[in-house]
PDB file of C-alpha atoms in Angstrom:
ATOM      1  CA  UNK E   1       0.000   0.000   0.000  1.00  0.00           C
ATOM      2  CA  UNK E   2       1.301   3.514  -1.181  1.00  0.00           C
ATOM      3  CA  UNK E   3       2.336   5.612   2.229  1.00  0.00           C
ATOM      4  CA  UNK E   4      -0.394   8.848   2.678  1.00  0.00           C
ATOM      5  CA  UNK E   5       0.939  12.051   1.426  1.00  0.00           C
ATOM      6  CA  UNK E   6       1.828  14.424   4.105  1.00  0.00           C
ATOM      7  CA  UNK E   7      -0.664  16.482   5.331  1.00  0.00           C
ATOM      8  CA  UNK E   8      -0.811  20.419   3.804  1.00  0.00           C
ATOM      9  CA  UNK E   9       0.111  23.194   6.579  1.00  0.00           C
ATOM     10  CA  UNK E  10      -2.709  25.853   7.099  1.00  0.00           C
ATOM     11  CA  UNK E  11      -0.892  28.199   5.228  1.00  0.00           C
ATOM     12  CA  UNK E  12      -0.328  25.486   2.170  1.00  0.00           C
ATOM     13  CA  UNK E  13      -4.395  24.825   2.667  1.00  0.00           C
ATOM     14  CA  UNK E  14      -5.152  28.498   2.347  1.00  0.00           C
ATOM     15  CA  UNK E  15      -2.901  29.627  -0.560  1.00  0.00           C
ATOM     16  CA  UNK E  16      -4.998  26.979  -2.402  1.00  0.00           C
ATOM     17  CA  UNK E  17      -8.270  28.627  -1.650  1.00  0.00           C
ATOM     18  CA  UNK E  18      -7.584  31.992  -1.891  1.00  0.00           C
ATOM     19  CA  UNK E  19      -5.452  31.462  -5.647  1.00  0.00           C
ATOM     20  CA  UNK E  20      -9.039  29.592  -6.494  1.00  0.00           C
ATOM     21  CA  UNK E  21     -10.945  32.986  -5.662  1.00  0.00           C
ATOM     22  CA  UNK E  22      -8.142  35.062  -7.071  1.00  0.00           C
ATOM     23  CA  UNK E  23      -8.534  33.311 -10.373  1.00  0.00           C
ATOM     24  CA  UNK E  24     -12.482  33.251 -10.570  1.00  0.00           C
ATOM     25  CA  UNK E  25     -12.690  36.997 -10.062  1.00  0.00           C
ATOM     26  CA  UNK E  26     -10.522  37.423 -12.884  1.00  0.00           C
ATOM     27  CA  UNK E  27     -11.579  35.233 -15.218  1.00  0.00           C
ATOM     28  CA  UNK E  28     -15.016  36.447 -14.553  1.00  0.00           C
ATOM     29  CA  UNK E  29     -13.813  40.112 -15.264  1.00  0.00           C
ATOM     30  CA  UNK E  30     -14.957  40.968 -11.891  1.00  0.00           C
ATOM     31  CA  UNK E  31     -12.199  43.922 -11.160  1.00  0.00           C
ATOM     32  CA  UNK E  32     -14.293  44.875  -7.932  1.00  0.00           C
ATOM     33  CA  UNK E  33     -14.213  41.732  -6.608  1.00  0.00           C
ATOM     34  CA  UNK E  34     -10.278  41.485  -7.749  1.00  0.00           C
ATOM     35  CA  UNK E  35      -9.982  45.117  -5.810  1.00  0.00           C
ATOM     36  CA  UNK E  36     -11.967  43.465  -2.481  1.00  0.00           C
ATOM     37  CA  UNK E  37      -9.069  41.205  -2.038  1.00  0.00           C
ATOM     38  CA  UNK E  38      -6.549  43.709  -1.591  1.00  0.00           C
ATOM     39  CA  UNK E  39      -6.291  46.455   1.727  1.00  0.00           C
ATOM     40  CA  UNK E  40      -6.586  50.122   1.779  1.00  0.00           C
ATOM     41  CA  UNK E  41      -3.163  50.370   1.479  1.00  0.00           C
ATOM     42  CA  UNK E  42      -2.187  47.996  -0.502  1.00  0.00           C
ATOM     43  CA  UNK E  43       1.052  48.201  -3.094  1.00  0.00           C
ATOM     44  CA  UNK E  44       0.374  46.472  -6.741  1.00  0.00           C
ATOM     45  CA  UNK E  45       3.365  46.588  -9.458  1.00  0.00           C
ATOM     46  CA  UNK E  46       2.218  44.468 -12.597  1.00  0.00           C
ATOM     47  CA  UNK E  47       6.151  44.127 -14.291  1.00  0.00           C
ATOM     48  CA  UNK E  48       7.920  46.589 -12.624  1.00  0.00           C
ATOM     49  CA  UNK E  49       5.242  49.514 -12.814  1.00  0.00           C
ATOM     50  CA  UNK E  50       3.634  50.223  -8.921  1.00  0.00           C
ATOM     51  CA  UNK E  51      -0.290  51.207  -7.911  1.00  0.00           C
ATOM     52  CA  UNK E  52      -0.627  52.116  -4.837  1.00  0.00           C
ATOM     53  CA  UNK E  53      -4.001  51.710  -2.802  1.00  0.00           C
ATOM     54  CA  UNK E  54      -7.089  49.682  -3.325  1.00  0.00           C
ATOM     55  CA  UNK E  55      -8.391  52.566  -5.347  1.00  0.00           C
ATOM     56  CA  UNK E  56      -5.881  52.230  -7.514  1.00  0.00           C
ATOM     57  CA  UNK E  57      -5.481  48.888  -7.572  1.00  0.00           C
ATOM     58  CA  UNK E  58      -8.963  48.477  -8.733  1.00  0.00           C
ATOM     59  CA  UNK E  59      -8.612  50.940 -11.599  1.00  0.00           C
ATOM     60  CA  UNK E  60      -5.873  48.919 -12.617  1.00  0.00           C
ATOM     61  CA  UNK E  61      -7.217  45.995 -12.852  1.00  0.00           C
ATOM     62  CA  UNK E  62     -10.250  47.064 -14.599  1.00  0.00           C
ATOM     63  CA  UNK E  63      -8.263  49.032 -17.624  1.00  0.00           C
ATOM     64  CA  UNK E  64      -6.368  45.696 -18.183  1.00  0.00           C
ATOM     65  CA  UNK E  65      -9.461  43.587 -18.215  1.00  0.00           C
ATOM     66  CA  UNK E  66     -11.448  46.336 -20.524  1.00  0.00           C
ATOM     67  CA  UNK E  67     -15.207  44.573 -19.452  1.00  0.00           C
ATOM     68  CA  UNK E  68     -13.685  41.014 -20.235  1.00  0.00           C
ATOM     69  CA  UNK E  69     -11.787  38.112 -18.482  1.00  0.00           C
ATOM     70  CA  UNK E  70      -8.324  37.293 -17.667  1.00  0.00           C
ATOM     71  CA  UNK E  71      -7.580  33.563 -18.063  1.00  0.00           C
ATOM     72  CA  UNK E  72      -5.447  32.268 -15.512  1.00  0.00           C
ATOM     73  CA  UNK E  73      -3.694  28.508 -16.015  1.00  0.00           C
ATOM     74  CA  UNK E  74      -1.923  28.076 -12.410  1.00  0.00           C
ATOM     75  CA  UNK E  75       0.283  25.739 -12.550  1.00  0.00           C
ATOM     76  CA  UNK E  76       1.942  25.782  -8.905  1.00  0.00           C
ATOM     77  CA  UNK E  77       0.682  27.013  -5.371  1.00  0.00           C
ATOM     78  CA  UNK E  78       2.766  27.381  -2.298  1.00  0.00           C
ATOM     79  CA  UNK E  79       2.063  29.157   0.870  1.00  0.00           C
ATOM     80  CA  UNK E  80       3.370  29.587   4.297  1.00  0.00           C
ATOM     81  CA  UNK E  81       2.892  31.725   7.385  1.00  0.00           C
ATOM     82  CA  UNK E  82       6.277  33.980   8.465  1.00  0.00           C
ATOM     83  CA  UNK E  83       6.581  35.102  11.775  1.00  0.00           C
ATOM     84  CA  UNK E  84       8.286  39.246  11.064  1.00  0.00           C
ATOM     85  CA  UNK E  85       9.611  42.045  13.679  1.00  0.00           C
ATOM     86  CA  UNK E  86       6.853  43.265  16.121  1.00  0.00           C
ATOM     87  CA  UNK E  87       4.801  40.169  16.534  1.00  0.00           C
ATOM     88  CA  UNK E  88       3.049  40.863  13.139  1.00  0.00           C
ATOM     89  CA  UNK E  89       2.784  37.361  10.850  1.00  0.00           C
ATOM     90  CA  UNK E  90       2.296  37.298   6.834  1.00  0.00           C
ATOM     91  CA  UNK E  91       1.004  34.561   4.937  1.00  0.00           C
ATOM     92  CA  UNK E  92       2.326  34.504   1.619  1.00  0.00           C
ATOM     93  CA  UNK E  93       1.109  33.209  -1.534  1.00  0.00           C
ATOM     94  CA  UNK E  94       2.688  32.235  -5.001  1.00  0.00           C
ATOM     95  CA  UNK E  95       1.534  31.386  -7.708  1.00  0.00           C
ATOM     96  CA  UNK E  96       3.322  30.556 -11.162  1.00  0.00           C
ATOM     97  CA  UNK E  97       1.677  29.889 -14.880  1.00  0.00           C
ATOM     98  CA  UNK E  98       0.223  31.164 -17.821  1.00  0.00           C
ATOM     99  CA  UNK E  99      -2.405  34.645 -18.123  1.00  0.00           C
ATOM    100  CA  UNK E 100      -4.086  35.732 -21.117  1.00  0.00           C
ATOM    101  CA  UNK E 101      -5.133  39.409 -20.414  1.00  0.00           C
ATOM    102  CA  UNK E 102      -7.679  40.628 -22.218  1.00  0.00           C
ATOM    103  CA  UNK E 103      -7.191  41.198 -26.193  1.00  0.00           C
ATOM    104  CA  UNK E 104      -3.368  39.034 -26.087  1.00  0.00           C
ATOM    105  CA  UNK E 105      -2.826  36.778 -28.599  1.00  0.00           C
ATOM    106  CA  UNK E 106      -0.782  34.447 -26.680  1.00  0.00           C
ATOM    107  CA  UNK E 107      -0.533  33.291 -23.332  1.00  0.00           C
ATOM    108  CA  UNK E 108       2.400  34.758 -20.558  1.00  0.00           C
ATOM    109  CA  UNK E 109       4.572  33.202 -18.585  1.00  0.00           C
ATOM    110  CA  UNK E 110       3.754  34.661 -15.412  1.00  0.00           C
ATOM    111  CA  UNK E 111       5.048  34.705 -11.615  1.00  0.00           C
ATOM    112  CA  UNK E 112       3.046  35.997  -8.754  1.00  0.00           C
ATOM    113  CA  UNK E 113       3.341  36.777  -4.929  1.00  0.00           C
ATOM    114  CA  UNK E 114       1.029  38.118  -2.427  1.00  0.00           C
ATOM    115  CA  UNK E 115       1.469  38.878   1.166  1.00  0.00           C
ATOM    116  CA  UNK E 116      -1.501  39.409   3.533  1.00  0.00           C
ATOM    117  CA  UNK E 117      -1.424  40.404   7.195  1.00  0.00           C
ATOM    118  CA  UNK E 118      -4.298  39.216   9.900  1.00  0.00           C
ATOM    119  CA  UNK E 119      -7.255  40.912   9.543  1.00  0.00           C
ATOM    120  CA  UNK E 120      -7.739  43.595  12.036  1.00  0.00           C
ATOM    121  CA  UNK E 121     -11.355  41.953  13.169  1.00  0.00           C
ATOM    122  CA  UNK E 122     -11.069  38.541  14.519  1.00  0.00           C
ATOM    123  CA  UNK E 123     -13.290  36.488  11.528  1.00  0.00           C
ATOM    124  CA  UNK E 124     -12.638  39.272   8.704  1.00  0.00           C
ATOM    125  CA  UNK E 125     -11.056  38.017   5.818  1.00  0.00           C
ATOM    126  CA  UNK E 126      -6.851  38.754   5.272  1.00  0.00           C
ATOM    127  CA  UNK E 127      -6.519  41.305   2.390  1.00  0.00           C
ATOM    128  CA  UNK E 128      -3.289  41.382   0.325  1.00  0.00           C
ATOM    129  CA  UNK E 129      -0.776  44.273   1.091  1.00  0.00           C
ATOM    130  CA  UNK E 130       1.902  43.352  -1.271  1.00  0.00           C
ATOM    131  CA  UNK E 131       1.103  41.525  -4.598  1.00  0.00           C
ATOM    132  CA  UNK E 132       4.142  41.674  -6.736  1.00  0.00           C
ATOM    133  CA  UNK E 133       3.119  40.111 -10.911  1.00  0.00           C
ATOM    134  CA  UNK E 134       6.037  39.921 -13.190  1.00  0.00           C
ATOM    135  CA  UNK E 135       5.873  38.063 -16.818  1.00  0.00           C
ATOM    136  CA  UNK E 136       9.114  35.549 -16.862  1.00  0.00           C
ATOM    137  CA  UNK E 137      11.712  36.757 -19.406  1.00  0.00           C
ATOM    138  CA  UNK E 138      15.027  35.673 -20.135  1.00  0.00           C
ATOM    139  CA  UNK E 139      15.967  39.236 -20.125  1.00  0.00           C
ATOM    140  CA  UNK E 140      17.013  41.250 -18.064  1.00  0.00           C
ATOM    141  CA  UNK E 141      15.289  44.259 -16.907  1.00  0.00           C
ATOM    142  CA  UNK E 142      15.596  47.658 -14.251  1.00  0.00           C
ATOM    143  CA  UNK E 143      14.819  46.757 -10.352  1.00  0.00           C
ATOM    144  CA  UNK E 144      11.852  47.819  -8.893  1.00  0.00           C
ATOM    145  CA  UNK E 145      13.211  49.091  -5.711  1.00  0.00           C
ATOM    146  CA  UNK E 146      12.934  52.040  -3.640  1.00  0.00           C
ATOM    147  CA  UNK E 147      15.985  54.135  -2.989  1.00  0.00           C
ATOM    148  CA  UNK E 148      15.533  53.299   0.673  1.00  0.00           C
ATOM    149  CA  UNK E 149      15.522  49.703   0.178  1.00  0.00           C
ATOM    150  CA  UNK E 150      18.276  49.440  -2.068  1.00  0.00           C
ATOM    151  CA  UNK E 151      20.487  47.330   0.376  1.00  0.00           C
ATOM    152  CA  UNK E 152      17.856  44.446   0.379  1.00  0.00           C
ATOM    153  CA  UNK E 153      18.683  44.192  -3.208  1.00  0.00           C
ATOM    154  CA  UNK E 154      22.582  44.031  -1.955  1.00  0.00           C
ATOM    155  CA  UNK E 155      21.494  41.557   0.601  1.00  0.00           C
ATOM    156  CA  UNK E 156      19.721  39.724  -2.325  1.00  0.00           C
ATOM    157  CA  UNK E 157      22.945  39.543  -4.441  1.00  0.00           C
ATOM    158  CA  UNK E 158      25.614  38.723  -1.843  1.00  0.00           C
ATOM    159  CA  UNK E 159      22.793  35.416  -0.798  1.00  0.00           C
ATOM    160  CA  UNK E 160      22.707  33.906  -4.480  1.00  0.00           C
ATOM    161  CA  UNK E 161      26.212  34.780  -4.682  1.00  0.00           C
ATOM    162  CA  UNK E 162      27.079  32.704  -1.600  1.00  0.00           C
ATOM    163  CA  UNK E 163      24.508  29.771  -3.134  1.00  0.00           C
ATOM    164  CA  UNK E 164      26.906  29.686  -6.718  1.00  0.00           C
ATOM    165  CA  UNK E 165      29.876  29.872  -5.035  1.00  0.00           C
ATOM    166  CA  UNK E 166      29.700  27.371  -2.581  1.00  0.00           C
ATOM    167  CA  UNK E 167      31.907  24.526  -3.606  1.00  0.00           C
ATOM    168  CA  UNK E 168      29.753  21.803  -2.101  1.00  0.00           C
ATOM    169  CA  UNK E 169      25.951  20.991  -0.744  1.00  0.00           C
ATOM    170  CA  UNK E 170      27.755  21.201   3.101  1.00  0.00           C
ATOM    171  CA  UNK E 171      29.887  24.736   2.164  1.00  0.00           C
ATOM    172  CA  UNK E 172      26.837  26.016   0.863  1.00  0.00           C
ATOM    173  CA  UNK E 173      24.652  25.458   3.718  1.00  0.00           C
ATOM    174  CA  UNK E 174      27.849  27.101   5.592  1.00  0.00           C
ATOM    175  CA  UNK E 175      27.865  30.393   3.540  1.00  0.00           C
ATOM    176  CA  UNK E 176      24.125  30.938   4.063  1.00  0.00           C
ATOM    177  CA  UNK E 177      23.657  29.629   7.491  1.00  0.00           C
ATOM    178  CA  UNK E 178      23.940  33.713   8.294  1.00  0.00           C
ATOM    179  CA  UNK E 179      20.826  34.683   6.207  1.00  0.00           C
ATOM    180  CA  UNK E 180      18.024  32.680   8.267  1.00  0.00           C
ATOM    181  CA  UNK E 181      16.149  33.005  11.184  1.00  0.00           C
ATOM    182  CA  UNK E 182      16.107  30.058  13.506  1.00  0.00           C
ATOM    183  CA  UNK E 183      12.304  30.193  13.193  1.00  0.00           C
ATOM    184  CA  UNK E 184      12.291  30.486   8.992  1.00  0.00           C
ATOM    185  CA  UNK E 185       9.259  28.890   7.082  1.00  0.00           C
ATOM    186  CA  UNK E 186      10.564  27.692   3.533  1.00  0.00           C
ATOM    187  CA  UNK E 187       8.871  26.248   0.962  1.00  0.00           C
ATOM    188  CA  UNK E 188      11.069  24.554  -2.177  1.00  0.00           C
ATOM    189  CA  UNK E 189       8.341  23.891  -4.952  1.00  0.00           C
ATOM    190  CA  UNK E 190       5.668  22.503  -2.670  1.00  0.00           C
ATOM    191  CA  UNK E 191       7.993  21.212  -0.384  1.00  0.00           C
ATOM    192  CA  UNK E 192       7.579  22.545   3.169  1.00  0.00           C
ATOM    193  CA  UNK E 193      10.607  23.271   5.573  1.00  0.00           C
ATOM    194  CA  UNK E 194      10.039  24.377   9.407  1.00  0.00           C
ATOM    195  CA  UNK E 195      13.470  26.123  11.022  1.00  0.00           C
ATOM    196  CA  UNK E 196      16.582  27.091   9.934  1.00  0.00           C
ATOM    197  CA  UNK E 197      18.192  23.577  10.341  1.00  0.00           C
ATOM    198  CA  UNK E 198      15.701  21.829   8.000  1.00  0.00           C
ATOM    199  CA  UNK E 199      15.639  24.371   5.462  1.00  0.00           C
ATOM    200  CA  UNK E 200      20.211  24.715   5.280  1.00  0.00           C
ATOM    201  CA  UNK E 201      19.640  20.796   4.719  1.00  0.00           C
ATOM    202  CA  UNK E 202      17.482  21.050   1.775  1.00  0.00           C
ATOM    203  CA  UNK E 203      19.798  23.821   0.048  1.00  0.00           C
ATOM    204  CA  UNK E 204      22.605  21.338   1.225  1.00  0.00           C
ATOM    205  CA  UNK E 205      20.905  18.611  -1.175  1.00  0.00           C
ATOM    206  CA  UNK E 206      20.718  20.602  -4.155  1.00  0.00           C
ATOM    207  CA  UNK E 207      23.103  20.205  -7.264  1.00  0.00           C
ATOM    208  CA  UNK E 208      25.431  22.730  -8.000  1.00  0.00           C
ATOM    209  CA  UNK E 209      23.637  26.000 -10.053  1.00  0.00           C
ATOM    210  CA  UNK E 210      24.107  29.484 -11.092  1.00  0.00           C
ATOM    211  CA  UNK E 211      21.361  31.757 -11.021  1.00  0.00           C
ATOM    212  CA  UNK E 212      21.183  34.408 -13.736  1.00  0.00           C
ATOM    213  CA  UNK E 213      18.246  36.790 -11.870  1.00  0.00           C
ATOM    214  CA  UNK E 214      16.477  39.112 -14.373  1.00  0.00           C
ATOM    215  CA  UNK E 215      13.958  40.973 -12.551  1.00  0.00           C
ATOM    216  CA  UNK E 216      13.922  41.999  -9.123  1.00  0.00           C
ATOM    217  CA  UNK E 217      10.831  43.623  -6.979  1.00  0.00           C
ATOM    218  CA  UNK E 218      11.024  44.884  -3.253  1.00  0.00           C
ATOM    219  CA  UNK E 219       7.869  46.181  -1.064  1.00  0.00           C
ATOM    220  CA  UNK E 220       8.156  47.415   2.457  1.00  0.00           C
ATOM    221  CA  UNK E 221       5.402  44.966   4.459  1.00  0.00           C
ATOM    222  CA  UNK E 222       5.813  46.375   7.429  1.00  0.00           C
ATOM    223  CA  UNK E 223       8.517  49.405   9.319  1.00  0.00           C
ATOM    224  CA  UNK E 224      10.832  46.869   9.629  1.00  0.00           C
ATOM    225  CA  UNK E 225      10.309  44.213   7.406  1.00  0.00           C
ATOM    226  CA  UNK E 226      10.008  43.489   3.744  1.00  0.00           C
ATOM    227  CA  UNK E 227       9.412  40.904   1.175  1.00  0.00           C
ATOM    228  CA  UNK E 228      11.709  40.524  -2.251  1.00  0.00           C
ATOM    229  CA  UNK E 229      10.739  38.817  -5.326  1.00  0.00           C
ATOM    230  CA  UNK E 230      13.073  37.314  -7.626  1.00  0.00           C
ATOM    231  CA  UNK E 231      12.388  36.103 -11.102  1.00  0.00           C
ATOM    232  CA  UNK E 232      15.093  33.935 -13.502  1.00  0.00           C
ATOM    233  CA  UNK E 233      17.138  31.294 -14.580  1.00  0.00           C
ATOM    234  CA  UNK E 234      18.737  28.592 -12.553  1.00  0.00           C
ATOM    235  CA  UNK E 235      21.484  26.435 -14.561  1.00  0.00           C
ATOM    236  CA  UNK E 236      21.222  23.557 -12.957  1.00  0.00           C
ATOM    237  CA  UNK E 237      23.845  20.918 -14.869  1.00  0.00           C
ATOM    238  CA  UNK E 238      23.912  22.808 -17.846  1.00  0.00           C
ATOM    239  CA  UNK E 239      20.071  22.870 -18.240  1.00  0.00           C
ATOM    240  CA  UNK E 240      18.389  26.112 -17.764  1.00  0.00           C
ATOM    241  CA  UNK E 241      15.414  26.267 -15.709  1.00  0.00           C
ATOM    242  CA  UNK E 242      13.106  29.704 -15.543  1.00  0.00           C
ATOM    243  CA  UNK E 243      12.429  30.370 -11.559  1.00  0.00           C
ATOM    244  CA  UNK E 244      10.780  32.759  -8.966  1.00  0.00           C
ATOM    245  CA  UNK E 245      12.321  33.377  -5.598  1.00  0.00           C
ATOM    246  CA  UNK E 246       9.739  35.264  -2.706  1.00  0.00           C
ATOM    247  CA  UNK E 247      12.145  36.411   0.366  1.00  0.00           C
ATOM    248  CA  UNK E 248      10.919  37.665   3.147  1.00  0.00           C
ATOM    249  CA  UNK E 249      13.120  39.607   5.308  1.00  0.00           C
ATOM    250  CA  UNK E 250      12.910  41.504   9.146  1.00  0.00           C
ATOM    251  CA  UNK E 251      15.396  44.023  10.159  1.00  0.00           C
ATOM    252  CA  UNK E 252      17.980  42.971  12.473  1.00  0.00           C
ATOM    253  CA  UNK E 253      19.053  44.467  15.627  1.00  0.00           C
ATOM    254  CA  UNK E 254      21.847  47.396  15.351  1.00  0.00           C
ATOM    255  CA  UNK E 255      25.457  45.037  15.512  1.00  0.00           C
ATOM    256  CA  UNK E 256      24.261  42.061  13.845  1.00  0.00           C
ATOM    257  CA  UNK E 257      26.141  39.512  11.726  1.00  0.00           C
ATOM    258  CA  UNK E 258      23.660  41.142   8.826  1.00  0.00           C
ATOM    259  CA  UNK E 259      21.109  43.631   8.056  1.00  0.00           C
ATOM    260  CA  UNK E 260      18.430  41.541   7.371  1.00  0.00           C
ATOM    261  CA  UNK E 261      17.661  37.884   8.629  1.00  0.00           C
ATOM    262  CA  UNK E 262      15.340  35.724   6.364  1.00  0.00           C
ATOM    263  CA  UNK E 263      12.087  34.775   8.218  1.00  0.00           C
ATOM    264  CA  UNK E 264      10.449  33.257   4.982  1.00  0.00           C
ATOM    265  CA  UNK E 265      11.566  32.052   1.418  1.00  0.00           C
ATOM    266  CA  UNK E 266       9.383  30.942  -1.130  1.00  0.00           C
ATOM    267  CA  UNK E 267      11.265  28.605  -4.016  1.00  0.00           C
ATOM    268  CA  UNK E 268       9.356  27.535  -7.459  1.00  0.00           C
ATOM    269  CA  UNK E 269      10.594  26.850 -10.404  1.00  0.00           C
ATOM    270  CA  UNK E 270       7.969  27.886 -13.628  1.00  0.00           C
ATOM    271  CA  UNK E 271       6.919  25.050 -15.677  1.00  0.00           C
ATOM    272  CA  UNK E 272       4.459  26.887 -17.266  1.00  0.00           C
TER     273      UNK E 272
END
């Protein structure tokens, strides 16, 4: 008899369920329903250009679907729950795929994450503060980064710099052993990983790769915390493989080994 599959985490459960509503409401062309999902203050940027608000946000989404539907063909889910600075706890969402906005002639490769904090009612429903959407392209295009947040796209480079340069699965798990939380919640493709030790083992088991990142996205979350979204290739023995990287990341305490300490990282390659 086959062994059960493990059970989902809450977080896993819930991604699932709210990508199913996310997906209706656009294929329906529903862009006030799309706009209910996301708070007051909510940050969009569709590749690389921000909206800020749910007002906003809404208008958006209702230029781009001109009366008509957006198909949607998800391909992956992941979620978890990350504890940040404060006390505060996101659950993130990504999803990876294909979309058809209205009037294209061919389907996009596409890459989303969305971050939503506790509602501030106990039984309301968690809206989305940060949704980050980026097509997948093999080329390489500007950052989408505020000025202010310019050294969590350092602390971005030196971390996939220490993953290629690592000479082995233990050195690696060495050279980034600085970057997590004790407490991190990691998910590689729907793989889930609970604490720092579990999650430097699975990077420990990977093959050797080089990542060639071609779009990067930060949002503040929070005052002291913020989520980055990487999108790619990974050469992984000579085979190139398009990816999308969500890290989430809390400011450290003034004197520590870093800047930032990872609290949540979100790994998928895109299929689609």
């Amino acid at each position: 008899m086959a062994a059960a599959a493990p059970a989902k985490s809450v977080p896993m459960t819930w991604a699932e369920g709210f990508a199913a509503s996310f997906k209706a409401k656009l294929e329906a062309g529903d862009a006030a329903g799309v706009a209910s999902l996301y708070a007051d203050d909510a940050i969009l940027s569709l590749d690389g250009a921000n909206h800020a608000g749910k007002a906003a946000i809404g208008g958006h989404w209702a230029s781009i679907m001109g009366g008509r539907g957006i198909i949607l063909k998800v391909a992956q889910v992941s979620g978890i729950g990350a504890d940040l600075t404060g006390g505060a706890r996101v659950v993130a969402v990504c999803l990876t795929g294909e979309w058809a906005p209205a009037g294209a002639a061919t389907a996009q490769r596409f890459a989303s994450v969305f971050t939503l904090l506790p509602p501030a009612a106990a039984g309301a429903q968690p809206l989305v503060k940060n949704h980050i959407h980026r097509a997948s392209t093999a080329d390489s295009q500007a950052p989408n980064v505020p000025p202010s947040h310019a050294p969590i796209q350092d602390f971005v480079g030196k971390f996939i710099g220490a993953f290629d340069g690592a000479a082995s699965g233990e050195a690696r798990a060495a050279a980034l052993g600085f970057a997590y939380a004790d407490g991190v919640s990691m998910t590689f493709e729907q793989d889930e990983f609970a604490g720092k030790e579990a999650a430097l083992r699975k990077l420990a088991s990977l093959p050797a790769g080089k990542h060639k990142p071609c779009t990067v996205d930060v949002h503040p979350i929070t005052a002291s915390a913020s989520v980055a979204f990487v999108t790619g290739q990974l050469v992984l023995e000579e085979h190139p493989m398009f990816y999308v990287q969500a890290i989430f990341l809390a400011a450290t305490p003034a004197g520590s080994q870093a800047p930032y300490i990872i609290v949540g990282d979100m790994f998928q390659f895109n299929y689609a």
